[in-house]
PDB file of C-alpha atoms and ligand atoms in Angstrom:
ATOM      1  CA  MET F1251      25.622 -40.384  70.913  1.00  0.00           C
ATOM      2  CA  ILE F1252      22.303 -41.484  69.455  1.00  0.00           C
ATOM      3  CA  LYS F1253      22.082 -45.148  68.444  1.00  0.00           C
ATOM      4  CA  LEU F1254      19.504 -46.442  65.964  1.00  0.00           C
ATOM      5  CA  TYR F1255      18.744 -50.157  65.740  1.00  0.00           C
ATOM      6  CA  GLY F1256      16.984 -51.765  62.807  1.00  0.00           C
ATOM      7  CA  ARG F1257      17.027 -52.531  59.101  1.00  0.00           C
ATOM      8  CA  ARG F1258      16.559 -49.827  56.492  1.00  0.00           C
ATOM      9  CA  THR F1259      13.775 -51.793  54.726  1.00  0.00           C
ATOM     10  CA  SER F1260      11.434 -51.429  57.715  1.00  0.00           C
ATOM     11  CA  ILE F1261       8.942 -48.574  57.354  1.00  0.00           C
ATOM     12  CA  ASN F1262       9.117 -48.020  61.096  1.00  0.00           C
ATOM     13  CA  VAL F1263      12.891 -47.693  61.028  1.00  0.00           C
ATOM     14  CA  GLN F1264      12.596 -45.423  57.993  1.00  0.00           C
ATOM     15  CA  LYS F1265      10.429 -42.966  59.918  1.00  0.00           C
ATOM     16  CA  VAL F1266      13.093 -42.625  62.605  1.00  0.00           C
ATOM     17  CA  LEU F1267      15.836 -42.375  60.002  1.00  0.00           C
ATOM     18  CA  TRP F1268      13.876 -39.647  58.238  1.00  0.00           C
ATOM     19  CA  ALA F1269      13.467 -37.687  61.500  1.00  0.00           C
ATOM     20  CA  LEU F1270      17.175 -38.046  62.316  1.00  0.00           C
ATOM     21  CA  THR F1271      18.123 -36.919  58.806  1.00  0.00           C
ATOM     22  CA  GLU F1272      15.605 -34.080  58.737  1.00  0.00           C
ATOM     23  CA  LEU F1273      17.044 -32.869  62.051  1.00  0.00           C
ATOM     24  CA  ASP F1274      20.620 -33.332  60.839  1.00  0.00           C
ATOM     25  CA  LEU F1275      21.546 -35.431  63.891  1.00  0.00           C
ATOM     26  CA  GLU F1276      24.565 -37.688  64.097  1.00  0.00           C
ATOM     27  CA  PHE F1277      23.905 -41.283  65.040  1.00  0.00           C
ATOM     28  CA  GLU F1278      25.371 -44.755  65.034  1.00  0.00           C
ATOM     29  CA  TRP F1279      23.272 -47.281  63.100  1.00  0.00           C
ATOM     30  CA  PHE F1280      23.133 -50.963  64.060  1.00  0.00           C
ATOM     31  CA  ASP F1281      22.232 -53.647  61.516  1.00  0.00           C
ATOM     32  CA  PRO F1282      20.919 -51.352  58.758  1.00  0.00           C
ATOM     33  CA  ASP F1283      21.180 -54.196  56.222  1.00  0.00           C
ATOM     34  CA  GLY F1284      19.457 -56.837  58.335  1.00  0.00           C
ATOM     35  CA  VAL F1285      16.649 -58.999  57.000  1.00  0.00           C
ATOM     36  CA  PHE F1286      13.138 -59.344  58.356  1.00  0.00           C
ATOM     37  CA  GLY F1287      12.877 -61.302  61.596  1.00  0.00           C
ATOM     38  CA  THR F1288      16.515 -60.976  62.586  1.00  0.00           C
ATOM     39  CA  ILE F1289      18.632 -58.350  64.256  1.00  0.00           C
ATOM     40  CA  ASP F1290      22.344 -58.785  64.456  1.00  0.00           C
ATOM     41  CA  VAL F1291      22.803 -57.116  67.837  1.00  0.00           C
ATOM     42  CA  PRO F1292      23.651 -59.358  70.821  1.00  0.00           C
ATOM     43  CA  GLY F1293      21.279 -58.734  73.735  1.00  0.00           C
ATOM     44  CA  TYR F1294      18.735 -56.877  71.576  1.00  0.00           C
ATOM     45  CA  ASP F1295      15.879 -58.541  73.486  1.00  0.00           C
ATOM     46  CA  ALA F1296      16.893 -56.548  76.560  1.00  0.00           C
ATOM     47  CA  LEU F1297      16.735 -53.297  74.564  1.00  0.00           C
ATOM     48  CA  ASN F1298      13.441 -54.176  72.933  1.00  0.00           C
ATOM     49  CA  PRO F1299      11.572 -57.075  74.572  1.00  0.00           C
ATOM     50  CA  ASN F1300       9.057 -56.947  71.692  1.00  0.00           C
ATOM     51  CA  MET F1301      11.939 -57.974  69.383  1.00  0.00           C
ATOM     52  CA  ARG F1302      10.784 -55.368  66.884  1.00  0.00           C
ATOM     53  CA  VAL F1303      12.603 -52.591  65.136  1.00  0.00           C
ATOM     54  CA  PRO F1304      13.267 -49.727  65.556  1.00  0.00           C
ATOM     55  CA  THR F1305      14.840 -49.039  68.919  1.00  0.00           C
ATOM     56  CA  LEU F1306      16.532 -45.727  69.650  1.00  0.00           C
ATOM     57  CA  ASP F1307      19.086 -45.137  72.372  1.00  0.00           C
ATOM     58  CA  ASP F1308      19.237 -41.410  72.986  1.00  0.00           C
ATOM     59  CA  ASP F1309      22.198 -41.075  75.306  1.00  0.00           C
ATOM     60  CA  GLY F1310      20.907 -43.853  77.580  1.00  0.00           C
ATOM     61  CA  LEU F1311      17.194 -43.227  77.097  1.00  0.00           C
ATOM     62  CA  ILE F1312      15.980 -46.386  75.358  1.00  0.00           C
ATOM     63  CA  LEU F1313      12.894 -45.865  73.234  1.00  0.00           C
ATOM     64  CA  ARG F1314      10.699 -48.201  71.206  1.00  0.00           C
ATOM     65  CA  GLN F1315       7.671 -47.452  68.987  1.00  0.00           C
ATOM     66  CA  SER F1316       8.529 -45.533  65.849  1.00  0.00           C
ATOM     67  CA  ASN F1317       6.015 -42.719  66.168  1.00  0.00           C
ATOM     68  CA  ALA F1318       6.894 -42.124  69.822  1.00  0.00           C
ATOM     69  CA  ILE F1319      10.557 -41.940  68.773  1.00  0.00           C
ATOM     70  CA  VAL F1320       9.739 -39.431  66.022  1.00  0.00           C
ATOM     71  CA  ARG F1321       7.827 -37.331  68.565  1.00  0.00           C
ATOM     72  CA  HIS F1322      10.686 -37.525  71.050  1.00  0.00           C
ATOM     73  CA  LEU F1323      13.301 -36.455  68.500  1.00  0.00           C
ATOM     74  CA  CYS F1324      11.193 -33.576  67.231  1.00  0.00           C
ATOM     75  CA  ARG F1325      10.144 -32.474  70.719  1.00  0.00           C
ATOM     76  CA  THR F1326      13.692 -32.462  72.096  1.00  0.00           C
ATOM     77  CA  ARG F1327      15.442 -31.038  69.006  1.00  0.00           C
ATOM     78  CA  SER F1328      12.851 -29.044  67.122  1.00  0.00           C
ATOM     79  CA  LYS F1329      10.231 -27.690  69.494  1.00  0.00           C
ATOM     80  CA  GLY F1330       8.191 -25.025  67.771  1.00  0.00           C
ATOM     81  CA  ASP F1331       9.219 -26.247  64.346  1.00  0.00           C
ATOM     82  CA  LEU F1332       8.858 -29.953  63.475  1.00  0.00           C
ATOM     83  CA  TYR F1333       7.204 -30.388  66.873  1.00  0.00           C
ATOM     84  CA  PRO F1334       4.443 -27.771  66.828  1.00  0.00           C
ATOM     85  CA  THR F1335       3.741 -25.930  70.059  1.00  0.00           C
ATOM     86  CA  ASN F1336       0.467 -24.357  69.024  1.00  0.00           C
ATOM     87  CA  GLU F1337      -2.995 -25.796  68.691  1.00  0.00           C
ATOM     88  CA  PRO F1338      -4.499 -26.920  66.432  1.00  0.00           C
ATOM     89  CA  GLU F1339      -1.235 -27.717  64.608  1.00  0.00           C
ATOM     90  CA  LEU F1340       0.079 -30.031  67.335  1.00  0.00           C
ATOM     91  CA  ALA F1341      -3.249 -31.818  67.692  1.00  0.00           C
ATOM     92  CA  GLU F1342      -3.530 -32.287  63.923  1.00  0.00           C
ATOM     93  CA  ALA F1343       0.015 -33.661  63.664  1.00  0.00           C
ATOM     94  CA  GLU F1344      -0.748 -36.145  66.450  1.00  0.00           C
ATOM     95  CA  VAL F1345      -4.024 -37.215  64.845  1.00  0.00           C
ATOM     96  CA  TRP F1346      -2.316 -37.980  61.531  1.00  0.00           C
ATOM     97  CA  MET F1347       0.488 -39.897  63.240  1.00  0.00           C
ATOM     98  CA  ASP F1348      -2.048 -42.067  65.045  1.00  0.00           C
ATOM     99  CA  TRP F1349      -4.038 -42.466  61.832  1.00  0.00           C
ATOM    100  CA  GLN F1350      -0.954 -43.838  60.107  1.00  0.00           C
ATOM    101  CA  ILE F1351      -0.022 -46.331  62.824  1.00  0.00           C
ATOM    102  CA  THR F1352      -3.591 -47.599  63.220  1.00  0.00           C
ATOM    103  CA  GLU F1353      -5.714 -47.189  60.085  1.00  0.00           C
ATOM    104  CA  VAL F1354      -3.011 -47.227  57.407  1.00  0.00           C
ATOM    105  CA  GLN F1355      -0.832 -49.873  58.996  1.00  0.00           C
ATOM    106  CA  THR F1356      -3.859 -52.168  59.293  1.00  0.00           C
ATOM    107  CA  THR F1357      -4.790 -51.950  55.623  1.00  0.00           C
ATOM    108  CA  ILE F1358      -1.365 -51.623  54.019  1.00  0.00           C
ATOM    109  CA  THR F1359       0.348 -54.515  55.809  1.00  0.00           C
ATOM    110  CA  PRO F1360      -1.718 -57.376  54.308  1.00  0.00           C
ATOM    111  CA  VAL F1361      -1.247 -56.054  50.753  1.00  0.00           C
ATOM    112  CA  PHE F1362       2.445 -55.294  51.263  1.00  0.00           C
ATOM    113  CA  TRP F1363       3.071 -58.781  52.583  1.00  0.00           C
ATOM    114  CA  ALA F1364       0.958 -60.533  49.977  1.00  0.00           C
ATOM    115  CA  LEU F1365       2.572 -58.638  47.118  1.00  0.00           C
ATOM    116  CA  VAL F1366       6.050 -57.449  48.020  1.00  0.00           C
ATOM    117  CA  ARG F1367       7.155 -60.038  50.550  1.00  0.00           C
ATOM    118  CA  THR F1368       5.653 -63.042  48.756  1.00  0.00           C
ATOM    119  CA  PRO F1369       7.199 -64.593  45.625  1.00  0.00           C
ATOM    120  CA  PRO F1370       4.971 -63.904  42.566  1.00  0.00           C
ATOM    121  CA  GLU F1371       4.458 -67.632  41.930  1.00  0.00           C
ATOM    122  CA  THR F1372       2.564 -67.952  45.228  1.00  0.00           C
ATOM    123  CA  TRP F1373       0.563 -64.711  45.071  1.00  0.00           C
ATOM    124  CA  ASP F1374      -3.035 -65.044  46.251  1.00  0.00           C
ATOM    125  CA  LEU F1375      -4.606 -62.679  43.745  1.00  0.00           C
ATOM    126  CA  ASP F1376      -8.059 -62.720  45.376  1.00  0.00           C
ATOM    127  CA  ALA F1377      -6.579 -61.744  48.731  1.00  0.00           C
ATOM    128  CA  ILE F1378      -4.468 -59.016  47.093  1.00  0.00           C
ATOM    129  CA  LYS F1379      -7.543 -57.656  45.320  1.00  0.00           C
ATOM    130  CA  ALA F1380      -9.663 -57.668  48.470  1.00  0.00           C
ATOM    131  CA  GLY F1381      -6.869 -56.058  50.494  1.00  0.00           C
ATOM    132  CA  THR F1382      -6.355 -53.409  47.825  1.00  0.00           C
ATOM    133  CA  VAL F1383     -10.009 -52.351  48.027  1.00  0.00           C
ATOM    134  CA  LYS F1384      -9.598 -51.670  51.769  1.00  0.00           C
ATOM    135  CA  LEU F1385      -6.231 -49.995  51.278  1.00  0.00           C
ATOM    136  CA  ASN F1386      -7.566 -47.691  48.567  1.00  0.00           C
ATOM    137  CA  ALA F1387     -10.471 -46.764  50.824  1.00  0.00           C
ATOM    138  CA  THR F1388      -7.963 -45.690  53.501  1.00  0.00           C
ATOM    139  CA  PHE F1389      -6.176 -43.348  51.113  1.00  0.00           C
ATOM    140  CA  GLU F1390      -9.476 -42.028  49.787  1.00  0.00           C
ATOM    141  CA  ILE F1391     -10.035 -40.891  53.364  1.00  0.00           C
ATOM    142  CA  MET F1392      -6.684 -39.094  53.285  1.00  0.00           C
ATOM    143  CA  GLU F1393      -7.712 -37.502  49.983  1.00  0.00           C
ATOM    144  CA  ALA F1394     -10.865 -36.151  51.583  1.00  0.00           C
ATOM    145  CA  MET F1395      -9.333 -35.178  54.932  1.00  0.00           C
ATOM    146  CA  ILE F1396      -6.210 -33.389  53.770  1.00  0.00           C
ATOM    147  CA  GLY F1397      -8.368 -30.909  51.889  1.00  0.00           C
ATOM    148  CA  ALA F1398      -6.485 -27.899  50.627  1.00  0.00           C
ATOM    149  CA  ARG F1399      -3.550 -28.323  52.999  1.00  0.00           C
ATOM    150  CA  ASP F1400      -0.022 -28.781  51.682  1.00  0.00           C
ATOM    151  CA  TYR F1401       1.001 -30.818  54.736  1.00  0.00           C
ATOM    152  CA  VAL F1402      -1.035 -32.912  57.133  1.00  0.00           C
ATOM    153  CA  ALA F1403      -1.140 -30.360  59.959  1.00  0.00           C
ATOM    154  CA  GLY F1404      -1.418 -27.261  57.805  1.00  0.00           C
ATOM    155  CA  PRO F1405       0.698 -25.144  55.472  1.00  0.00           C
ATOM    156  CA  ARG F1406       4.115 -26.341  56.667  1.00  0.00           C
ATOM    157  CA  PHE F1407       6.029 -29.591  57.224  1.00  0.00           C
ATOM    158  CA  THR F1408       5.799 -31.056  60.748  1.00  0.00           C
ATOM    159  CA  MET F1409       6.478 -34.354  62.507  1.00  0.00           C
ATOM    160  CA  GLY F1410       2.980 -35.426  61.448  1.00  0.00           C
ATOM    161  CA  ASP F1411       4.203 -35.765  57.881  1.00  0.00           C
ATOM    162  CA  ILE F1412       6.889 -38.288  58.765  1.00  0.00           C
ATOM    163  CA  PRO F1413       4.716 -41.386  59.370  1.00  0.00           C
ATOM    164  CA  VAL F1414       2.184 -40.341  56.743  1.00  0.00           C
ATOM    165  CA  GLY F1415       4.807 -39.517  54.108  1.00  0.00           C
ATOM    166  CA  ALA F1416       6.549 -42.850  54.711  1.00  0.00           C
ATOM    167  CA  ALA F1417       3.257 -44.705  54.239  1.00  0.00           C
ATOM    168  CA  VAL F1418       2.380 -42.720  51.108  1.00  0.00           C
ATOM    169  CA  TYR F1419       5.676 -43.800  49.519  1.00  0.00           C
ATOM    170  CA  ARG F1420       4.845 -47.464  50.155  1.00  0.00           C
ATOM    171  CA  TYR F1421       1.340 -47.057  48.846  1.00  0.00           C
ATOM    172  CA  MET F1422       2.418 -45.244  45.690  1.00  0.00           C
ATOM    173  CA  ASN F1423       5.143 -47.769  44.922  1.00  0.00           C
ATOM    174  CA  MET F1424       3.155 -50.971  45.217  1.00  0.00           C
ATOM    175  CA  ASP F1425       2.068 -52.549  41.963  1.00  0.00           C
ATOM    176  CA  ILE F1426      -1.672 -52.144  42.530  1.00  0.00           C
ATOM    177  CA  GLU F1427      -4.515 -50.261  40.882  1.00  0.00           C
ATOM    178  CA  ARG F1428      -5.130 -47.008  42.675  1.00  0.00           C
ATOM    179  CA  PRO F1429      -8.049 -44.611  42.303  1.00  0.00           C
ATOM    180  CA  SER F1430      -7.450 -41.029  41.246  1.00  0.00           C
ATOM    181  CA  LEU F1431      -6.125 -39.230  44.333  1.00  0.00           C
ATOM    182  CA  PRO F1432      -4.927 -35.806  43.149  1.00  0.00           C
ATOM    183  CA  ARG F1433      -4.320 -34.370  46.622  1.00  0.00           C
ATOM    184  CA  VAL F1434      -2.440 -37.416  47.874  1.00  0.00           C
ATOM    185  CA  GLU F1435      -0.404 -37.416  44.652  1.00  0.00           C
ATOM    186  CA  ALA F1436       0.428 -33.710  45.066  1.00  0.00           C
ATOM    187  CA  TYR F1437       1.393 -34.418  48.679  1.00  0.00           C
ATOM    188  CA  PHE F1438       3.675 -37.231  47.505  1.00  0.00           C
ATOM    189  CA  GLU F1439       5.356 -34.892  45.000  1.00  0.00           C
ATOM    190  CA  ARG F1440       5.930 -32.396  47.830  1.00  0.00           C
ATOM    191  CA  MET F1441       7.511 -35.095  50.006  1.00  0.00           C
ATOM    192  CA  LYS F1442       9.778 -36.227  47.170  1.00  0.00           C
ATOM    193  CA  GLU F1443      11.363 -32.782  47.046  1.00  0.00           C
ATOM    194  CA  ARG F1444      12.789 -33.200  50.547  1.00  0.00           C
ATOM    195  CA  PRO F1445      16.384 -34.449  50.620  1.00  0.00           C
ATOM    196  CA  ALA F1446      15.770 -36.361  53.876  1.00  0.00           C
ATOM    197  CA  TYR F1447      12.815 -38.170  52.255  1.00  0.00           C
ATOM    198  CA  GLN F1448      14.990 -39.109  49.306  1.00  0.00           C
ATOM    199  CA  THR F1449      17.617 -40.530  51.660  1.00  0.00           C
ATOM    200  CA  ALA F1450      15.443 -42.303  54.208  1.00  0.00           C
ATOM    201  CA  ILE F1451      12.310 -43.303  52.343  1.00  0.00           C
ATOM    202  CA  MET F1452      12.857 -43.472  48.613  1.00  0.00           C
ATOM    203  CA  ILE F1453      14.475 -46.892  48.403  1.00  0.00           C
ATOM    204  CA  PRO F1454      13.249 -50.059  46.666  1.00  0.00           C
ATOM    205  CA  LEU F1455      10.416 -51.736  48.579  1.00  0.00           C
ATOM    206  CA  ALA F1456      11.605 -55.307  48.321  1.00  0.00           C
TER     207      ALA F1456
HETATM  208  N1  GSH D1205       4.529 -50.365  66.668  1.00  0.00           N
HETATM  209  C1  GSH D1205       5.907 -50.664  66.379  1.00  0.00           C
HETATM  210  C2  GSH D1205       5.945 -51.754  65.312  1.00  0.00           C
HETATM  211  C3  GSH D1205       7.340 -52.227  65.047  1.00  0.00           C
HETATM  212  C4  GSH D1205       7.335 -53.323  63.999  1.00  0.00           C
HETATM  213  O1  GSH D1205       6.361 -54.062  63.836  1.00  0.00           O
HETATM  214  N2  GSH D1205       8.456 -53.441  63.301  1.00  0.00           N
HETATM  215  C5  GSH D1205       8.580 -54.494  62.323  1.00  0.00           C
HETATM  216  C6  GSH D1205       9.274 -53.961  61.086  1.00  0.00           C
HETATM  217  S1  GSH D1205       8.373 -52.701  60.288  1.00  0.00           S
HETATM  218  C7  GSH D1205       9.457 -55.595  62.891  1.00  0.00           C
HETATM  219  O2  GSH D1205      10.253 -55.358  63.774  1.00  0.00           O
HETATM  220  N3  GSH D1205       9.319 -56.797  62.377  1.00  0.00           N
HETATM  221  C8  GSH D1205      10.167 -57.873  62.743  1.00  0.00           C
HETATM  222  C9  GSH D1205      11.545 -57.761  62.177  1.00  0.00           C
HETATM  223  O3  GSH D1205      11.819 -56.967  61.284  1.00  0.00           O
HETATM  224  O4  GSH D1205      12.385 -58.500  62.642  1.00  0.00           O
HETATM  225  C10 GSH D1205       6.615 -49.395  65.904  1.00  0.00           C
HETATM  226  O5  GSH D1205       5.931 -48.500  65.391  1.00  0.00           O
HETATM  227  O6  GSH D1205       7.836 -49.267  66.057  1.00  0.00           O
END
């Protein structure tokens, strides 16, 4: 039996939840309603010495790092489909996954924390504004790079869309001024049609 550890409000847990749901896999979920900085699982530090979420236990194989977990699930359950086996589709999916965990995570986290995880009475508006400029620049890169594709790796949905789609939801739901991004917006609309996205990703940010 697969076991998933971590709260549903974590974007990194959400990616794994989305993959599990997309793949229609059964799993046991530990501490889905936890709050940031805590996990109500005795001995969790042995499972994940980083004390971060998510952790996945796939029948005794203990995995950390959300994107690696998404890759593992797609590779072992959906090779040739969600896990592409041809180049350049596989390479493109990998590139976009790494782009999300490095470039997007770096620019979205400061704004998310300053805005969503901070009470409005203590908002630092200058910091939010400065962070938003950098964040918007990141998604302007997505706008340019995705080109005419419907999905990040090409014309069909792959594992590469899971981290990126999760990040796009956060970006589109933060109360910030965004530039016009027609391709990213069309991509977001495409994601919203997926039942697994609705279940795993489309929940209130706070
Ligand atoms: N690179 C890790 C990052 C994991 C991470 O930073 N998780 C955050 C939540 S998104 C966390 O565990 N924060 C502390 C907590 O929630 O207790 C991954 O992709 O899984």
